[in-house]
GROMACS .gro file of C-alpha atoms in nm:
model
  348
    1UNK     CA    1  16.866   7.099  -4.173
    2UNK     CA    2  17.182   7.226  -4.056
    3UNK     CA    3  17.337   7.259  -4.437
    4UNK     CA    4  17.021   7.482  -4.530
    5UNK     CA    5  17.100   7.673  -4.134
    6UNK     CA    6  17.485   7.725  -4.308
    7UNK     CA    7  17.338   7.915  -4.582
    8UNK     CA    8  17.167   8.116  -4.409
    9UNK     CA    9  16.777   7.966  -4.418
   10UNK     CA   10  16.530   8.070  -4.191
   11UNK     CA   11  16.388   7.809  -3.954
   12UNK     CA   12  15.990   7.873  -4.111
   13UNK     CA   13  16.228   7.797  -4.484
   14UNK     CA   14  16.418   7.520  -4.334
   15UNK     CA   15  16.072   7.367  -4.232
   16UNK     CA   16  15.919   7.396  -4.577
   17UNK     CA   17  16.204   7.243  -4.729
   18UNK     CA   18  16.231   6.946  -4.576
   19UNK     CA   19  15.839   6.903  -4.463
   20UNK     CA   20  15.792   6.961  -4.117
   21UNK     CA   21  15.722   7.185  -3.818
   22UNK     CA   22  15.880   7.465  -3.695
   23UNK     CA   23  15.961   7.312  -3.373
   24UNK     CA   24  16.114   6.970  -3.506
   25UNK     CA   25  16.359   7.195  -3.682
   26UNK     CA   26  16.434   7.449  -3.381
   27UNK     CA   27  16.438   7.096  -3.179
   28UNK     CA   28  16.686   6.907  -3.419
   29UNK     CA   29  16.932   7.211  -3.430
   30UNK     CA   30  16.954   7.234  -3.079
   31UNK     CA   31  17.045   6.877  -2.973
   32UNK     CA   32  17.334   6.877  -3.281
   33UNK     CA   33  17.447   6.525  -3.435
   34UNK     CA   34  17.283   6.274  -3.620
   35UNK     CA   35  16.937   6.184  -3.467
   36UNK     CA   36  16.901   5.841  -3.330
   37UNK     CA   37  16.617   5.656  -3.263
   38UNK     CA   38  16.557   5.581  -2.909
   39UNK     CA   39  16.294   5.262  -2.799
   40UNK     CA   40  16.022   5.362  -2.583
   41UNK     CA   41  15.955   5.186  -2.263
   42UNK     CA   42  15.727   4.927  -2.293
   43UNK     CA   43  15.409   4.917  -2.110
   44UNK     CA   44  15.315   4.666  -1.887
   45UNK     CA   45  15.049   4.411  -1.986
   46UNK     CA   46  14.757   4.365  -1.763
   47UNK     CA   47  14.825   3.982  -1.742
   48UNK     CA   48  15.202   4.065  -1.595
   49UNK     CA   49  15.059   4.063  -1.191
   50UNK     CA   50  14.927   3.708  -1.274
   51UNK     CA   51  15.166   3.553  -1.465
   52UNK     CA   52  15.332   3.419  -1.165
   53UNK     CA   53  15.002   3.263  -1.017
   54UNK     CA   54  14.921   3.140  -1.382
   55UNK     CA   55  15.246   2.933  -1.412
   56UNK     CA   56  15.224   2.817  -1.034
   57UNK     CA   57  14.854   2.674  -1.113
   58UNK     CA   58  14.963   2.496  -1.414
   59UNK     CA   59  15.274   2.337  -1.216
   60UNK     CA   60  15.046   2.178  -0.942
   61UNK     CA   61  14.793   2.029  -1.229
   62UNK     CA   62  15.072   1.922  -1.415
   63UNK     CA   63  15.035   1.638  -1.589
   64UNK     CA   64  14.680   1.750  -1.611
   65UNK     CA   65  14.562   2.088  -1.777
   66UNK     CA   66  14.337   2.349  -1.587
   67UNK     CA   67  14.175   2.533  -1.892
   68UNK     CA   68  14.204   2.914  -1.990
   69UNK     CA   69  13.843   2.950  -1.889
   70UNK     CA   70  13.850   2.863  -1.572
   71UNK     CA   71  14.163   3.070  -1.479
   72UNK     CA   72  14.028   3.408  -1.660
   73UNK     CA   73  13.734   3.319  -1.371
   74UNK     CA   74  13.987   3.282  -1.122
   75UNK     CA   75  14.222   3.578  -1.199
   76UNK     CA   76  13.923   3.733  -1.273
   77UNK     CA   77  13.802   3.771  -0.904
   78UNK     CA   78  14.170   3.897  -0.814
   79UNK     CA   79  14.102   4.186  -1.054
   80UNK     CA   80  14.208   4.096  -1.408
   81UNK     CA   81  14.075   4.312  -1.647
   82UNK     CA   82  14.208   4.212  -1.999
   83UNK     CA   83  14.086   3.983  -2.306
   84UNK     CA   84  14.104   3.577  -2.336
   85UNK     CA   85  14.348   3.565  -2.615
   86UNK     CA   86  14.640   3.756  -2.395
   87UNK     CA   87  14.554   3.464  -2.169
   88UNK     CA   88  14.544   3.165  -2.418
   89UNK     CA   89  14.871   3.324  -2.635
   90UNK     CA   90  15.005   3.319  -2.249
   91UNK     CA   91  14.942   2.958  -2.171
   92UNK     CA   92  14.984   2.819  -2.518
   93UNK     CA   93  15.335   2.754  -2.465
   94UNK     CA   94  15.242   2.602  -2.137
   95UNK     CA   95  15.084   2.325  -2.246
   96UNK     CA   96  15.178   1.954  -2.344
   97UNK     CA   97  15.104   1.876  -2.696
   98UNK     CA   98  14.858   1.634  -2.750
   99UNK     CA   99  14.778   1.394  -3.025
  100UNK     CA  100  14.497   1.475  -3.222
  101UNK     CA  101  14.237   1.170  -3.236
  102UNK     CA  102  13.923   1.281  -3.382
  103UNK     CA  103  13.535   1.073  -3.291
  104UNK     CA  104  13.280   1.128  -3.518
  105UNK     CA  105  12.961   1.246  -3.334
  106UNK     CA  106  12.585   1.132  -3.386
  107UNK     CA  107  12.312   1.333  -3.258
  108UNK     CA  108  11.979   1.177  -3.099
  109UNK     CA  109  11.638   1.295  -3.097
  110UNK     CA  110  11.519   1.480  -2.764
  111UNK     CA  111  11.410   1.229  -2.455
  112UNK     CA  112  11.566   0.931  -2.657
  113UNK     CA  113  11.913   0.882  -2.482
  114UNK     CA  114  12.137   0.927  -2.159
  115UNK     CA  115  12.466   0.847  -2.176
  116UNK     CA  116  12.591   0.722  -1.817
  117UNK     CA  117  12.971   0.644  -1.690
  118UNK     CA  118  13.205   0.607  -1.407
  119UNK     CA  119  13.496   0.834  -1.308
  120UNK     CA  120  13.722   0.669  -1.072
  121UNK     CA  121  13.965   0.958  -0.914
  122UNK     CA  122  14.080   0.789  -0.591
  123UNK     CA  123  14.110   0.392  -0.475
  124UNK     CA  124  14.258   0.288  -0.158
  125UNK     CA  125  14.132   0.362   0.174
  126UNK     CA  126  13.985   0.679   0.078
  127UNK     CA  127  13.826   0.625  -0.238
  128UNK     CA  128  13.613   0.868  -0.433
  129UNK     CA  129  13.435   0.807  -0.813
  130UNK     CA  130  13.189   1.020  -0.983
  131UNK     CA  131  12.880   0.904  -1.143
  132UNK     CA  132  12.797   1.109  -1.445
  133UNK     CA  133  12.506   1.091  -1.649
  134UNK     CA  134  12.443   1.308  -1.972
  135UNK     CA  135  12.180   1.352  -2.180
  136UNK     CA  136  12.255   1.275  -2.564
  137UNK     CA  137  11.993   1.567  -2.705
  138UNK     CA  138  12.060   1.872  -2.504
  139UNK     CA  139  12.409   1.793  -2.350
  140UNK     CA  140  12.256   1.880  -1.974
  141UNK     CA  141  12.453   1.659  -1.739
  142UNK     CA  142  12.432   1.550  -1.371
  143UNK     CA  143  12.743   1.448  -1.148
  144UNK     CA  144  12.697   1.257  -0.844
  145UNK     CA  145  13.045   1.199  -0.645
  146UNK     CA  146  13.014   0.863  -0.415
  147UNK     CA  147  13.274   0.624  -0.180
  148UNK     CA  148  13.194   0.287  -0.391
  149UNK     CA  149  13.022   0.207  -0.736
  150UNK     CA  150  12.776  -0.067  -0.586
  151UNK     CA  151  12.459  -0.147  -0.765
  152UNK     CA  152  12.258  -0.015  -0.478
  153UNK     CA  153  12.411   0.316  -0.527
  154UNK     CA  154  12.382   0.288  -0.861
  155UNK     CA  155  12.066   0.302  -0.860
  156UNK     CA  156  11.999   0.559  -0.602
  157UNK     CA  157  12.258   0.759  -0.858
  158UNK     CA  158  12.004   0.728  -1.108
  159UNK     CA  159  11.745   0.848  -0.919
  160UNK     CA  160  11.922   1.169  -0.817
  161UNK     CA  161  12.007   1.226  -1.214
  162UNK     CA  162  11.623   1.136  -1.303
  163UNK     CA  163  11.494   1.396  -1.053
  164UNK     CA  164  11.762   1.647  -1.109
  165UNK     CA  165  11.724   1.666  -1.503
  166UNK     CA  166  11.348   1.614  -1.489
  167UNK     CA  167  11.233   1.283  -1.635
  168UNK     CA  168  11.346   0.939  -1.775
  169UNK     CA  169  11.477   0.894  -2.114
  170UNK     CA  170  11.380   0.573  -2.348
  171UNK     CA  171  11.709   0.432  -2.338
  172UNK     CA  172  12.018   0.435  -2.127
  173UNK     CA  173  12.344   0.419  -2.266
  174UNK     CA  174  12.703   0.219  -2.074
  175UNK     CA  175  12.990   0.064  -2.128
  176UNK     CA  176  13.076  -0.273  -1.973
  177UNK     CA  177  13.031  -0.213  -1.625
  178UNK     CA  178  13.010  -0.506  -1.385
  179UNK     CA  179  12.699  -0.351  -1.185
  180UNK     CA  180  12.494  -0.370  -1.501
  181UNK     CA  181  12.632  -0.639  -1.771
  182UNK     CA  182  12.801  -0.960  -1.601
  183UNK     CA  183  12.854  -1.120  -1.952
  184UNK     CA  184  12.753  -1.006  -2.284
  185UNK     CA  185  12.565  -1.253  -2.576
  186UNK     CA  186  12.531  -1.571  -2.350
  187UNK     CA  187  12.238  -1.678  -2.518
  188UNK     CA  188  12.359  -1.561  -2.872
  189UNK     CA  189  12.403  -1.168  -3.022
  190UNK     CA  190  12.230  -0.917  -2.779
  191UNK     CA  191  12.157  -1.174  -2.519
  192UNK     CA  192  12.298  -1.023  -2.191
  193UNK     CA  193  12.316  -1.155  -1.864
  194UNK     CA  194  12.275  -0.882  -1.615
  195UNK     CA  195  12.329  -0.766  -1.251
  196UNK     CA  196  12.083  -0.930  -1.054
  197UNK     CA  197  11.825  -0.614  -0.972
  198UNK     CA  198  11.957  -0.406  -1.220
  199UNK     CA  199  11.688  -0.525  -1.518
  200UNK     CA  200  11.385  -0.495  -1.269
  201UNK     CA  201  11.490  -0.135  -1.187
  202UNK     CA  202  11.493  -0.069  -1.539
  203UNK     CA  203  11.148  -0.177  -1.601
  204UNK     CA  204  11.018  -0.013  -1.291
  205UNK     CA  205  11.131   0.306  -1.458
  206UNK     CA  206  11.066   0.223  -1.813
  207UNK     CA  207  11.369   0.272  -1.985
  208UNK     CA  208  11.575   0.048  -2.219
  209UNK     CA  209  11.969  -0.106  -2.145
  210UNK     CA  210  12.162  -0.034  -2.412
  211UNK     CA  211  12.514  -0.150  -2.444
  212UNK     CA  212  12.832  -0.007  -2.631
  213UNK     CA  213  13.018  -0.234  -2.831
  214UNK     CA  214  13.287  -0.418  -2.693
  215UNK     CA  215  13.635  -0.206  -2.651
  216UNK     CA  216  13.477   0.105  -2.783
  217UNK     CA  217  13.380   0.302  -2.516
  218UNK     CA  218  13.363   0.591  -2.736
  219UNK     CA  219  13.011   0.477  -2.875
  220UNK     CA  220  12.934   0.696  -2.588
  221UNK     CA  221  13.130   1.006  -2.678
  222UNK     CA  222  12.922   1.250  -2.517
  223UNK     CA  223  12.994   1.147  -2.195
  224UNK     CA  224  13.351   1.086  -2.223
  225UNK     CA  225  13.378   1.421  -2.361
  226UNK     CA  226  13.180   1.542  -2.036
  227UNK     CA  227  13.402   1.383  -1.852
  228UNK     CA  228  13.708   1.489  -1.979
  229UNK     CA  229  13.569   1.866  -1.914
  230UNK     CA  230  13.451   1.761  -1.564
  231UNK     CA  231  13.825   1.662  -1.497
  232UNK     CA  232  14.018   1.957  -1.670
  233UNK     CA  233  13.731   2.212  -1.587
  234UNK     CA  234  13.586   2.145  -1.222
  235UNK     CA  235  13.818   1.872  -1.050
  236UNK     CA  236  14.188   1.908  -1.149
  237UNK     CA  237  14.140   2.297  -1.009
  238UNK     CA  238  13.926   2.232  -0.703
  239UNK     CA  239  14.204   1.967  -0.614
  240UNK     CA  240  14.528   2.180  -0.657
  241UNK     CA  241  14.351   2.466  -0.478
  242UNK     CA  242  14.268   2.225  -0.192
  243UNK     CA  243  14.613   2.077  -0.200
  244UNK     CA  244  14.801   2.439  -0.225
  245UNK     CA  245  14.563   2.513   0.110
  246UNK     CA  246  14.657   2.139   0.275
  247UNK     CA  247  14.319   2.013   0.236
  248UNK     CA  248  14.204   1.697   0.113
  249UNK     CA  249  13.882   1.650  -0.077
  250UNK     CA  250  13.607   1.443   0.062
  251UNK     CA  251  13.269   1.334  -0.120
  252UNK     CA  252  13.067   1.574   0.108
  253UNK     CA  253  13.320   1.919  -0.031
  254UNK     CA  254  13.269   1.766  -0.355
  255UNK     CA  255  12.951   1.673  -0.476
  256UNK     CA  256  12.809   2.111  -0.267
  257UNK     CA  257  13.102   2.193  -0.516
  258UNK     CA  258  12.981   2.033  -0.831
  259UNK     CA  259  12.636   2.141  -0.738
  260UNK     CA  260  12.721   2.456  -0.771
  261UNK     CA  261  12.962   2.412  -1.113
  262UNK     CA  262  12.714   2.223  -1.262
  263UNK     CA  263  12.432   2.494  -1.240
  264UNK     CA  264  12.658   2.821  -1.274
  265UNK     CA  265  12.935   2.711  -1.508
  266UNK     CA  266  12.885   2.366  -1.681
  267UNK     CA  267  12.529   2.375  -1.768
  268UNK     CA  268  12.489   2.729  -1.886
  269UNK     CA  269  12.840   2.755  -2.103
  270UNK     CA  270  12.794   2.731  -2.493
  271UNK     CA  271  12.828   2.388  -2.583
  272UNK     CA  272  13.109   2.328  -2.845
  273UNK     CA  273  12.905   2.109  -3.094
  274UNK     CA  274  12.548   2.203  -3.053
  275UNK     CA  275  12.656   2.576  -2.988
  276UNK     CA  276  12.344   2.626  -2.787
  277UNK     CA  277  12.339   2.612  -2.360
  278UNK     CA  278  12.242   2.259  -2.227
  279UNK     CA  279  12.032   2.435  -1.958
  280UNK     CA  280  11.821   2.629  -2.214
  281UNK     CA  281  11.768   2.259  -2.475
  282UNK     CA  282  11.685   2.070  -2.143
  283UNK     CA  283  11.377   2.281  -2.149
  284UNK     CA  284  11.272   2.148  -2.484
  285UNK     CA  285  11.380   1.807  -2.407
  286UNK     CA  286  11.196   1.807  -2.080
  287UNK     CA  287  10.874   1.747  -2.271
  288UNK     CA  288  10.978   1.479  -2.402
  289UNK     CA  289  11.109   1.256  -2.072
  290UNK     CA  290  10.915   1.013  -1.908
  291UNK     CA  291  10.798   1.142  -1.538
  292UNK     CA  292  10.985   0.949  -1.266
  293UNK     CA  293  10.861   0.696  -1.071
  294UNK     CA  294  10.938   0.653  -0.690
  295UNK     CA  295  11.164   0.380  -0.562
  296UNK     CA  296  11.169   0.199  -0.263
  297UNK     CA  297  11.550   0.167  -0.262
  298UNK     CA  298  11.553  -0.162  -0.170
  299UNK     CA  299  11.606  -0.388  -0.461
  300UNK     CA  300  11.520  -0.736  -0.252
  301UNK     CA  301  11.190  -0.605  -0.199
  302UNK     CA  302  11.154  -0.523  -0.550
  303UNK     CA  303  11.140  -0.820  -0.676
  304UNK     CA  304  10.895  -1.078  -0.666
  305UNK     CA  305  10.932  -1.403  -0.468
  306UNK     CA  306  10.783  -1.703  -0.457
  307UNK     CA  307  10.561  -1.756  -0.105
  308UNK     CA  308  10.722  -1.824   0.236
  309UNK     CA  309  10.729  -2.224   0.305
  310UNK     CA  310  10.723  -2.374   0.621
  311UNK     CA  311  11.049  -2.522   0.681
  312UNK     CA  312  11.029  -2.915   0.832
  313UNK     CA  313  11.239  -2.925   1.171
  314UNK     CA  314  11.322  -3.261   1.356
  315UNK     CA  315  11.191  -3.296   1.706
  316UNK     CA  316  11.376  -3.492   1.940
  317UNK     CA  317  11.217  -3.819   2.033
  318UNK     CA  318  11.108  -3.775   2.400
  319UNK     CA  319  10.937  -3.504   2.250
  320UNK     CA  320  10.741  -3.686   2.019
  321UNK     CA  321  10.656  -3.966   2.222
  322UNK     CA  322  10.493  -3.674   2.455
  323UNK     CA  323  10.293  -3.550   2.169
  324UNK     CA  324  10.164  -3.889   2.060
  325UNK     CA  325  10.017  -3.987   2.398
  326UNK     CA  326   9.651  -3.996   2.459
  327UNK     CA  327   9.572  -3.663   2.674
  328UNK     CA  328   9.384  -3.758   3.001
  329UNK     CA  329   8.975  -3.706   3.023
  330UNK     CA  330   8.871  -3.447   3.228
  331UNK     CA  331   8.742  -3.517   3.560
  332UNK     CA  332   8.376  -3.391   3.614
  333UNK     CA  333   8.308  -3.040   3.810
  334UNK     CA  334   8.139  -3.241   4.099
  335UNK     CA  335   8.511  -3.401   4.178
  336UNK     CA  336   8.602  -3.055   4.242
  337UNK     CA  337   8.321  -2.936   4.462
  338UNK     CA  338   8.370  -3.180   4.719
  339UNK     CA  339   8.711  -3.145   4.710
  340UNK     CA  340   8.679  -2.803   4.802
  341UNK     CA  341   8.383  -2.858   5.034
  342UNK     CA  342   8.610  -3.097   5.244
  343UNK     CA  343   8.905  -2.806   5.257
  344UNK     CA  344   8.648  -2.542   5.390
  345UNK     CA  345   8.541  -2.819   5.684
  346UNK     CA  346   8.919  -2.858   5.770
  347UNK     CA  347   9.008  -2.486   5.802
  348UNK     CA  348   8.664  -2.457   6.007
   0.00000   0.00000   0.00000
């Protein structure tokens, strides 16, 4: 531009020479030297205001994980406005690598299985498990958060899932728990011996015990996948947020908590494998559960017993000689009419 200026080239000529406008020419001319290219300031990203709180979440979980889901909820109610993968490219870099291990899957036919497990999160003093059951066909689930893992309220636990998902499937599905199975083939392959109770409770209802095999607690993968997305999805952030607030959890806080998760979050998100909503398959599978009987809650009385016997006592001696005399006759009623005949003459 400024050799074609020297000769004497009109800013419109200069312009059509080199192929541009008017006013890049005029502008280039003006400043004088070589152009250089200056960076322009970069603009802030709308996950920048929550990048500290972001980092700050993952650092109480740690070594747990609190998924990108529920944090876009989170950071969502303080007014972020952007996309998920800002958010997962964010917290990529975060998280531990883990090994991948993959299970193969099987799929069941609807009102056929429930998968059921423990979830032990606190011992001690203050202990605090979860009972989850969830159902093999439409993925629905039901979390009930307790102080022990008796069989009593195991069963009452089984109740509460029966009633909350609307009806009893064939067949039940555990591991090796001690409140069901006390030893497994005793009487040869498949020949259990079980909690006293449990087995009654189980006809009562009318569904079958079904067992994993022994070290594979996988057999029941789509529980333990439940689980795993009950601990990284509901618990592991309720519990840092209590703890960053200096608040303990309690099995009261919990189970109004899960309540709530369970019919806003966990039950109406797109399940991974069957990419449908467990809430909207329960409906189908519904009509295929068995309706649920009521229960006493009182296993004892549940079974049958054999009739109350007398039980033989030994009577001391001076009793028994008392008991084995001959009881006096009776005196006749004339005795006793001039006995009181002769009192009325002695008053007189």
């Amino acid at each position: 531009m400024e050799v074609l200026r020297k000769h004497g080239f009109s800013l419109r000529r200069i312009a059509v020479e080199v192929g541009c406008a008017v006013n890049t020419v005029r502008r280039h001319l003006a400043a004088g030297g070589v152009p250089r290219y200056e960076r322009r300031q970069r603009r802030e990203r709308k996950l920048a205001p929550f990048e500290g709180y972001l980092r700050e979440r993952q650092a109480v979980a740690y070594p747990k994980w609190i998924p990108a889901t529920v944090l876009a909820r989170e950071i969502g109610g303080q007014g972020y406005r952007g996309g998920m993968s800002q958010l997962r490219a964010f917290l990529r870099p975060l998280r531990p690598a883990a090994d991948d291990d993959p299970v193969v899957r099987f799929e069941t036919a609807p009102g056929d299985q429930r998968q059921v497990d423990w979830v032990e999160w606190r011992k001690g003093r203050d202990p605090l498990y979860a009972f989850c059951a969830t159902l093999g066909y439409s993925r629905a689930s039901h979390v009930e958060f307790v102080t022990d893992m008796r069989v009593d309220t195991l069963i009452e636990c089984h109740q509460q899932a029966f009633v909350a998902l609307g009806g009893v499937p064939r067949r039940l599905l555990y591991d090796n728990m001690k409140t069901i199975v006390l030893e497994r083939d005793v009487g040869g392959p498949g020949e259990h011996r079980y909690h006293s109770g449990f087995p009654d409770y189980a006809r009562h209802c009318g569904f079958g015990i079904q067992l994993c095999r022994p070290y594979r607690a996988r057999t029941k993968g789509k529980v333990e996948r439940f689980n795993g997305y009950l601990r990284h999805s509901f618990y592991v952030p309720l519990v840092t947020k209590l703890k960053q607030a200096g608040v303990t959890q309690d099995v009261v806080t919990a189970n109004a908590e899960v309540r709530r998760w369970l019919q806003v979050v966990a039950n109406v998100r797109t399940h991974g494998t069957t990419q449908e909503k467990p809430a909207e398959r329960l409906i189908e599978e519904r009509a295929h559960l068995q309706a649920v009987p009521p229960w006493r809650g009182d296993i004892a009385a549940a079974r049958p017993s054999p009739a109350a016997q007398p039980v033989p006592s030994e009577r001391p001696v001076a009793v028994i000689a008392r008991l084995e005399a001959p009881t006096p006759q009776q005196p006749p009623l004339a005795v006793y009419e001039q006995l009181l005949a002769k009192l009325q003459e002695v008053r007189a």
